[in-house]
Coordinates of C-alpha atoms in Angstrom, one line a residue:
Chain H
M1 CA 86.4 101.6 -3.3
D2 CA 88.6 100.7 -0.4
L3 CA 91.0 98.1 -1.5
I4 CA 92.6 97.6 1.9
E5 CA 90.8 95.0 3.9
P6 CA 90.2 95.9 7.5
T7 CA 92.2 93.9 10.0
D8 CA 90.6 91.5 12.5
I9 CA 91.2 94.0 15.3
E10 CA 89.6 96.8 13.2
L11 CA 86.5 94.6 12.5
I12 CA 86.2 93.7 16.2
A13 CA 86.7 97.4 17.3
S14 CA 83.9 98.3 14.8
Y15 CA 81.6 95.8 16.4
Q16 CA 82.5 96.8 20.0
N17 CA 81.9 100.4 19.1
G18 CA 78.4 99.6 17.9
G19 CA 79.2 99.3 14.2
P20 CA 77.2 97.1 11.8
S21 CA 77.0 93.4 12.6
Q22 CA 78.3 92.8 9.1
S23 CA 81.8 93.4 10.4
I24 CA 81.4 90.3 12.6
S25 CA 80.1 88.3 9.7
D26 CA 83.1 89.4 7.6
L27 CA 85.5 88.5 10.5
F28 CA 83.9 85.1 11.0
V29 CA 83.8 84.2 7.3
R30 CA 87.5 85.1 7.1
H31 CA 88.4 82.4 9.6
L32 CA 85.7 79.9 8.7
G33 CA 87.8 77.7 6.5
K34 CA 90.6 77.4 9.1
V35 CA 88.2 76.6 11.9
R36 CA 86.2 74.1 9.8
G37 CA 89.5 72.4 8.7
M38 CA 90.6 72.1 12.3
M39 CA 87.3 70.7 13.4
Y40 CA 87.5 68.0 10.8
Q41 CA 91.1 67.2 11.6
M42 CA 90.1 66.8 15.3
T43 CA 86.7 65.0 14.9
L44 CA 87.5 63.2 11.6
N45 CA 83.9 63.4 10.7
H46 CA 82.5 66.0 8.3
A47 CA 79.0 66.3 9.8
D48 CA 80.4 66.7 13.3
A49 CA 82.9 69.2 12.0
D50 CA 80.2 71.3 10.4
D51 CA 78.1 71.3 13.7
L52 CA 81.1 72.1 15.8
T53 CA 82.2 74.9 13.5
Q54 CA 78.9 76.6 14.1
E55 CA 79.2 76.0 17.8
V56 CA 82.7 77.6 17.8
F57 CA 81.3 80.8 16.2
I58 CA 78.3 80.9 18.5
R59 CA 80.7 80.8 21.4
A60 CA 83.0 83.4 19.8
S61 CA 80.1 85.8 19.1
R62 CA 79.1 85.5 22.7
G63 CA 82.5 86.4 23.9
L64 CA 83.6 88.9 21.3
S65 CA 82.5 92.0 23.2
G66 CA 85.0 91.2 25.8
F67 CA 87.9 90.5 23.5
T68 CA 90.7 92.9 24.3
G69 CA 93.4 91.8 21.9
R70 CA 95.8 90.4 24.5
S71 CA 96.2 87.5 22.1
S72 CA 95.5 87.7 18.5
F73 CA 91.9 87.0 17.4
S74 CA 93.1 83.9 15.6
T75 CA 94.8 82.5 18.7
W76 CA 91.7 83.3 20.8
L77 CA 89.4 81.6 18.2
H78 CA 91.6 78.6 17.9
R79 CA 91.5 78.1 21.7
I80 CA 87.7 78.2 21.7
A81 CA 87.7 75.7 18.8
M82 CA 90.1 73.3 20.5
N83 CA 88.1 73.4 23.7
C84 CA 84.9 72.7 21.7
A85 CA 86.6 69.8 19.9
K86 CA 88.0 68.2 23.0
S87 CA 84.8 68.5 24.9
F88 CA 83.1 66.8 21.9
L89 CA 85.7 64.1 21.7
V90 CA 85.4 63.3 25.4
S91 CA 81.6 63.0 25.2
R92 CA 81.9 60.9 22.0
N93 CA 84.4 58.6 23.7
R94 CA 82.0 58.1 26.5
R95 CA 79.4 56.6 24.3
P96 CA 79.2 52.8 24.8
I97 CA 81.3 50.8 22.4
G98 CA 79.2 49.9 19.4
A99 CA 76.9 52.9 19.8
T100 CA 79.1 55.1 17.6
D101 CA 77.6 56.0 14.3
E102 CA 80.9 56.0 12.5
M103 CA 80.4 55.8 8.7
P104 CA 83.1 55.8 6.1
E105 CA 83.7 59.4 5.1
P106 CA 83.0 60.2 1.5
V107 CA 86.1 59.9 -0.8
A108 CA 87.7 63.2 -1.4
P109 CA 87.2 64.6 -4.9
C110 CA 90.3 64.0 -7.1
G111 CA 89.6 65.3 -10.5
D112 CA 88.4 63.1 -13.4
R113 CA 90.7 60.1 -12.5
P114 CA 88.7 57.4 -10.7
D115 CA 91.8 55.4 -10.0
L116 CA 93.4 58.3 -8.3
Q117 CA 90.2 58.9 -6.5
V118 CA 90.1 55.4 -5.1
A119 CA 93.8 55.6 -4.1
A120 CA 93.3 58.9 -2.4
G121 CA 90.3 57.5 -0.6
E122 CA 92.3 54.5 0.7
L123 CA 95.1 56.8 1.8
D124 CA 92.7 59.1 3.5
E125 CA 91.1 56.3 5.4
H126 CA 94.6 55.1 6.5
I127 CA 95.4 58.6 7.7
R128 CA 92.0 59.1 9.3
S129 CA 92.3 55.8 11.2
A130 CA 95.8 56.6 12.3
L131 CA 94.8 60.1 13.6
E132 CA 91.8 58.6 15.3
Q133 CA 94.2 56.4 17.4
L134 CA 96.0 59.4 18.8
T135 CA 94.7 60.8 22.1
P136 CA 92.9 64.2 21.7
K137 CA 96.0 66.0 23.1
L138 CA 98.4 64.3 20.7
R139 CA 96.0 64.9 17.8
A140 CA 95.6 68.5 18.8
A141 CA 99.4 69.0 18.8
M142 CA 99.7 67.6 15.3
V143 CA 96.7 69.6 14.0
L144 CA 97.9 72.9 15.4
T145 CA 101.6 72.6 14.5
V146 CA 101.6 70.5 11.3
L147 CA 98.2 70.9 9.7
Q148 CA 97.5 74.4 10.8
E149 CA 101.2 75.3 10.7
L150 CA 101.1 77.5 13.8
P151 CA 104.3 78.3 15.6
M152 CA 105.0 76.2 18.7
S153 CA 104.7 79.1 21.0
E154 CA 101.2 80.0 19.6
A155 CA 100.1 76.4 19.7
A156 CA 101.3 76.1 23.3
R157 CA 99.2 79.2 24.2
I158 CA 96.2 77.6 22.5
E159 CA 96.8 74.4 24.4
Q160 CA 97.6 76.3 27.5
C161 CA 100.7 74.2 28.2
A162 CA 104.4 74.8 28.2
V163 CA 106.3 74.9 24.9
P164 CA 108.4 71.8 26.0
T165 CA 105.2 69.9 26.7
L166 CA 103.9 70.7 23.2
Y167 CA 107.3 69.7 21.7
W168 CA 107.0 66.4 23.5
R169 CA 103.4 65.9 22.3
V170 CA 104.4 66.5 18.7
H171 CA 107.3 64.2 19.1
E172 CA 105.1 61.4 20.6
A173 CA 102.4 61.9 18.0
R174 CA 104.9 61.7 15.2
R175 CA 106.3 58.5 16.7
Q176 CA 102.9 56.9 16.9
L177 CA 101.9 58.1 13.4
K178 CA 105.1 56.9 11.8
H179 CA 104.4 53.5 13.3
L180 CA 100.7 53.5 12.3
L181 CA 101.4 54.8 8.8
S182 CA 104.6 52.9 8.1
E183 CA 103.2 51.3 5.0
V184 CA 102.1 54.6 3.6
L185 CA 105.4 56.3 4.4
S186 CA 107.6 53.5 3.1
Chain Q
M1 CA 113.5 62.7 5.7
K2 CA 110.7 60.6 7.1
K3 CA 109.5 63.5 9.3
N4 CA 109.0 65.6 6.3
K5 CA 107.2 62.9 4.4
L6 CA 104.8 62.4 7.3
D7 CA 104.1 66.1 7.4
S8 CA 103.6 66.3 3.7
V9 CA 101.3 63.3 3.7
L10 CA 99.3 64.9 6.5
K11 CA 99.1 68.3 4.8
A12 CA 97.9 66.8 1.6
W13 CA 95.3 64.9 3.5
G14 CA 94.2 68.1 5.2
E15 CA 93.9 69.9 1.9
R16 CA 91.9 67.1 0.3
N17 CA 89.5 67.2 3.1
Q18 CA 88.7 70.9 3.0
P19 CA 85.0 71.4 2.5
D20 CA 83.8 71.8 -1.1
A21 CA 82.3 75.1 -2.3
E22 CA 78.8 74.1 -1.5
T23 CA 79.6 73.1 2.0
Q24 CA 81.6 76.2 2.5
A25 CA 78.7 78.3 1.3
R26 CA 76.2 76.5 3.5
L27 CA 78.5 77.1 6.5
E28 CA 79.0 80.7 5.6
S29 CA 75.2 81.1 5.5
R30 CA 74.9 79.4 8.9
I31 CA 77.6 81.6 10.4
C32 CA 76.3 84.8 9.0
D33 CA 72.8 84.0 10.2
L34 CA 74.0 83.7 13.8
P35 CA 72.4 86.3 16.1
V36 CA 75.2 88.7 17.2
P37 CA 74.8 89.9 20.7
E38 CA 74.9 93.6 21.4
P39 CA 78.4 94.7 22.5
G40 CA 78.5 94.4 26.3
S41 CA 75.8 91.7 26.6
A42 CA 78.3 88.8 26.3
S43 CA 78.5 86.0 28.7
P44 CA 81.0 87.0 31.4
R45 CA 82.6 83.6 31.3
M46 CA 84.0 84.4 27.9
D47 CA 85.3 87.8 28.9
P48 CA 89.1 87.8 29.2
R49 CA 89.2 91.5 30.2
P50 CA 90.2 92.7 33.6
I51 CA 86.9 93.6 35.2
H52 CA 86.0 97.3 35.3
W53 CA 85.2 98.8 38.6
A54 CA 81.5 99.2 37.9
Q55 CA 81.2 95.5 37.3
G56 CA 84.0 94.8 39.7
R57 CA 82.3 96.0 42.8
W58 CA 79.7 93.3 42.7
A59 CA 82.3 90.7 41.7
A60 CA 84.6 91.7 44.5
A61 CA 81.7 91.7 47.0
A62 CA 80.7 88.2 45.8
A63 CA 84.3 87.0 46.0
V64 CA 84.7 88.3 49.5
L65 CA 81.5 86.6 50.6
V66 CA 82.6 83.3 49.0
L67 CA 86.0 83.6 50.6
A68 CA 84.6 84.4 54.0
G69 CA 82.2 81.5 53.7
T70 CA 84.9 79.1 52.7
L71 CA 87.2 80.3 55.5
G72 CA 84.4 80.0 57.9
W73 CA 83.6 76.5 56.8
M74 CA 87.2 75.5 57.0
V75 CA 87.6 76.9 60.5
F76 CA 84.3 75.2 61.5
R77 CA 85.5 71.9 60.2
S78 CA 89.0 72.1 61.6
G79 CA 87.7 73.1 65.0
L80 CA 85.0 70.4 65.3
H81 CA 86.2 67.6 63.1
P82 CA 90.0 67.4 62.9
E83 CA 90.0 63.7 62.4
A84 CA 87.4 64.0 59.6
Q85 CA 89.5 66.5 57.8
C86 CA 92.5 64.2 58.1
A87 CA 90.5 61.3 56.9
E88 CA 89.7 63.2 53.7
Q89 CA 93.2 64.5 53.0
C90 CA 95.9 62.6 54.9
V91 CA 94.4 59.1 54.3
T92 CA 93.9 59.5 50.6
Q93 CA 97.3 61.1 50.1
K94 CA 98.9 58.5 52.2
L95 CA 97.7 55.9 49.8
A96 CA 99.6 57.6 47.0
R97 CA 102.9 58.1 48.9
F98 CA 105.9 55.9 48.2
T99 CA 107.5 54.2 51.1
E100 CA 111.3 53.9 51.2
Q101 CA 111.1 50.1 50.7
Q102 CA 108.9 50.6 47.6
V103 CA 111.4 53.1 46.2
S104 CA 114.4 50.8 46.7
G105 CA 112.4 47.9 45.4
H106 CA 111.4 49.7 42.3
L107 CA 114.9 50.9 41.7
A108 CA 116.2 47.3 41.9
I109 CA 113.5 46.1 39.4
L110 CA 114.3 48.9 36.9
D111 CA 118.1 48.2 37.2
E112 CA 117.4 44.6 36.5
V113 CA 115.2 45.0 33.5
E114 CA 117.4 47.7 32.0
T115 CA 120.4 45.4 32.4
L116 CA 118.5 42.6 30.7
F117 CA 117.1 44.7 27.8
P118 CA 119.5 47.7 27.5
G119 CA 118.0 50.6 25.6
Q120 CA 114.7 48.8 25.0
I121 CA 112.7 49.5 28.1
R122 CA 110.1 52.2 27.7
W123 CA 108.4 51.6 31.0
V124 CA 107.7 49.0 33.6
R125 CA 104.3 48.8 35.2
L126 CA 103.7 47.2 38.6
D127 CA 100.4 46.6 40.3
E128 CA 98.6 43.8 42.0
D129 CA 98.2 42.0 38.7
G130 CA 102.0 41.7 38.5
M131 CA 104.6 43.3 36.3
Q132 CA 104.2 44.5 32.7
L133 CA 107.0 45.7 30.4
Q134 CA 106.6 48.1 27.5
M135 CA 109.6 47.7 25.2
D136 CA 110.9 49.0 21.9
E137 CA 111.7 46.3 19.4
K138 CA 115.2 47.7 18.8
P139 CA 117.4 49.3 21.4
A140 CA 117.1 53.1 21.3
P141 CA 120.1 55.0 20.1
V142 CA 122.5 56.1 22.8
E143 CA 121.5 59.4 24.2
A144 CA 122.1 61.4 27.3
A145 CA 120.4 59.2 30.0
R146 CA 117.3 60.8 31.2
P147 CA 116.6 60.6 34.9
R148 CA 114.5 57.7 36.1
M149 CA 111.4 58.0 38.1
A150 CA 108.4 56.1 39.5
V151 CA 104.9 57.4 38.9
R152 CA 102.1 56.2 41.1
M153 CA 98.5 56.7 40.1
V154 CA 95.8 55.8 42.7
M155 CA 92.1 56.0 42.3
V156 CA 90.2 56.1 45.5
A157 CA 86.4 56.2 46.0
R158 CA 83.9 56.3 48.7
Q159 CA 80.1 56.8 49.1
E160 CA 79.3 60.4 49.8
N161 CA 78.0 59.6 53.3
Q162 CA 81.0 57.5 54.3
D163 CA 84.4 58.5 55.7
H164 CA 86.4 55.5 54.5
W165 CA 88.2 55.7 51.2
E166 CA 88.8 52.5 49.2
T167 CA 91.4 52.0 46.6
V168 CA 89.7 51.3 43.3
W169 CA 92.8 51.1 41.2
S170 CA 96.5 51.7 41.7
S171 CA 99.5 51.4 39.5
D172 CA 103.2 52.2 39.7
V173 CA 105.0 52.9 36.5
L174 CA 108.8 53.0 36.4
A175 CA 110.4 54.9 33.4
R176 CA 112.7 57.5 32.4
T177 CA 111.4 61.1 32.4
E178 CA 109.9 62.4 29.1
E179 CA 108.8 58.9 28.3
Y180 CA 105.1 58.9 27.3
I181 CA 103.3 56.3 29.4
E182 CA 100.0 55.1 28.2
I183 CA 98.3 52.4 30.1
S184 CA 94.9 50.9 30.5
P185 CA 93.7 50.5 34.1
N186 CA 93.0 47.0 35.4
K187 CA 90.1 45.6 37.4
G188 CA 87.8 45.7 34.5
I189 CA 87.9 49.5 34.2
A190 CA 87.8 50.4 30.5
G191 CA 89.8 53.5 29.8
E192 CA 93.1 55.0 29.0
V193 CA 95.6 56.9 31.1
G194 CA 98.4 58.8 29.5
V195 CA 101.2 60.4 31.6
W196 CA 104.3 62.4 30.6
V197 CA 106.8 63.7 33.1
L198 CA 109.2 66.5 32.4
P199 CA 111.8 67.3 35.1
L200 CA 112.1 71.0 35.8
A201 CA 115.2 73.0 36.7
D202 CA 114.0 73.6 40.2
G203 CA 113.8 69.9 41.0
R204 CA 110.0 69.6 40.5
Y205 CA 108.2 67.8 37.7
A206 CA 105.7 69.0 35.1
V207 CA 103.3 66.2 34.8
D208 CA 100.9 66.0 31.9
S209 CA 98.0 63.6 32.5
E210 CA 95.2 62.5 30.3
I211 CA 92.6 60.3 31.8
V212 CA 89.6 59.0 29.9
W213 CA 87.4 56.3 31.3
A214 CA 85.1 54.6 28.8
A215 CA 82.1 54.3 31.2
S216 CA 79.6 57.1 30.5
D217 CA 79.9 58.4 34.1
G218 CA 83.6 57.7 34.5
P219 CA 86.1 60.4 35.3
A220 CA 87.8 62.3 32.5
S221 CA 90.6 64.7 33.0
Y222 CA 93.3 66.6 31.0
E223 CA 95.7 68.2 33.4
T224 CA 99.2 69.7 33.5
R225 CA 100.4 69.9 37.0
I226 CA 103.7 70.8 38.7
L227 CA 104.5 68.1 41.3
S228 CA 107.2 68.1 44.0
A229 CA 109.1 64.8 44.3
G230 CA 107.3 62.4 46.5
Q231 CA 104.3 64.6 47.2
P232 CA 101.0 63.2 46.1
E233 CA 98.8 65.6 44.1
Q234 CA 95.1 65.2 43.5
I235 CA 94.5 65.5 39.8
L236 CA 90.9 64.6 39.7
S237 CA 87.9 64.8 42.0
Q238 CA 84.4 63.8 40.8
T239 CA 81.1 62.8 42.4
T240 CA 78.7 60.8 40.3
A241 CA 75.5 59.2 41.6
G242 CA 76.7 59.5 45.2
L243 CA 80.1 58.0 44.6
E244 CA 83.0 60.3 45.2
T245 CA 86.1 59.5 43.2
R246 CA 89.6 61.0 43.4
I247 CA 92.8 60.3 41.5
Y248 CA 96.1 61.0 43.0
Q249 CA 99.5 61.1 41.3
T250 CA 103.0 61.0 42.8
V251 CA 106.4 61.2 41.1
E252 CA 109.4 59.8 42.9
P253 CA 112.9 60.1 41.5
L254 CA 114.7 56.8 41.3
M255 CA 118.3 57.8 41.8
N256 CA 121.0 55.2 42.1
G257 CA 123.1 53.0 39.9
N258 CA 122.3 53.9 36.3
G259 CA 120.0 56.7 37.3

C-alpha cells in the first residue's frame, strides 16, 4: 500500500496523460472543504455556497487539461472560486430590493449546550451581518487573508491586484468590521 | 490586541460554519459525479497555457484578421468622420478633466475644512447637490501626511444613434491618497461607488474602483487602473437597451499649503 499521497501536480499530470478520472475526483475532494468554506464566507448563505462550490469544480474540470502549473493548483482554484463568488454577488445585488430570499441561517451546532448554541447563533448572525456590509472586494480580502490564511502575495495573485492594494483592502475591511462588531469585540 | 481579537472571532466563525459531515458527503458525491472532460477538450477560455503552434496558427490568423479589421475600421472612421471620433473621445473626456480654476477652488475648500476639523476629514464630496463631508469622530493620530488629491467620477450616456453625450452623474471627491472613498451617487441612482487611490513612485496613481448600481441593468465594474495625473480614464463602458453608458475617472493632485 502506497502511504505517500500523490501531490496535486501528480494527480493533474495523471489526468492530463489520460489516467483514470478518479485522480481528478481525489484532487477535487482534497480541496472541497476549503472551497466550500470560502464560498460560504463570500455568499454568507449555505445553499448558495453549495451550488457555487459545484459551479467552481465544473469550471475547474473544464479548464484542468490546460493547467500548466505556473501557479499552484490551489491558487488557480481559488481564483476560479473568487470569480464565481463575485459574479454571483453582483447578480444577487442586482435583484430589486425586497426580492432577496434571505432567510436566517441555521444556528451552528455547538455540542449539547443549548445556551452556548444560542449565544453562538447570535454571534454568528452579528458576524454574518457585518461581513455582508463589506463590499465584495473588501470581503474577499478578509476571506483570503484572515479566514483562508493565505499569504498576502498569494491572495493578491488570486485577486489580480497589487500587494499594496490588498494590504489596503484588508486594512479598510478591518476598520469597518471593528466598527460594525464593536460590541462583540469589546 | 483588537486586531487579533477580530481575527480570532472571524476564524472561530469560519470554523463553526464549516459544512457538517452529511453536507460534506453530499457535496463530495456531487463533485465526484461531475463529468470530467477528456484531456485536451477543455474550453480554450480556461486554458492558461501559451498556445501551441498547431492551435496557434488558427489563433494567429484570426488575430491578424481582427487586427486588420479593427485598423481598417479606425482608418475609415478617422478619414471620413474626424469630428465624430472627437465627439466620442474628446467630448466625453473633456467632461472629466479638471480646469485650473476647479483645482485651485478644491484646494481652497480642502485647506479650509482641514483647518476647521484637523485630522478628522476623511473626504469632501462636491457635486451639484452641494458639499458633503465624511469625518472621523476623533482626530486621526498624527502620521506622515499623505498627498492630497481630487478624484472626479463622471457618468455620461447617450442613445446609440446619437452623437451627443449627456452627463448623468458627476462628483468630485477631495481626500488624501490611500483613503477609501465610498459614496452613493445622487440623482436617484441607487448604488455604491468605492474608490481607493495609491500614489506610485513614478508619479502616476493606482486607482481601485468598485461600482455597483442597484438597478438590474445598471453598470457594474471592479477595476484597478493606473492613471496619470489629470488624464481622464474610461473605467466602464456598457450598452443596455440602446443606451450607451460610460464612466470616466480623473485624479488630480492638490499640491499647495498643507499638501
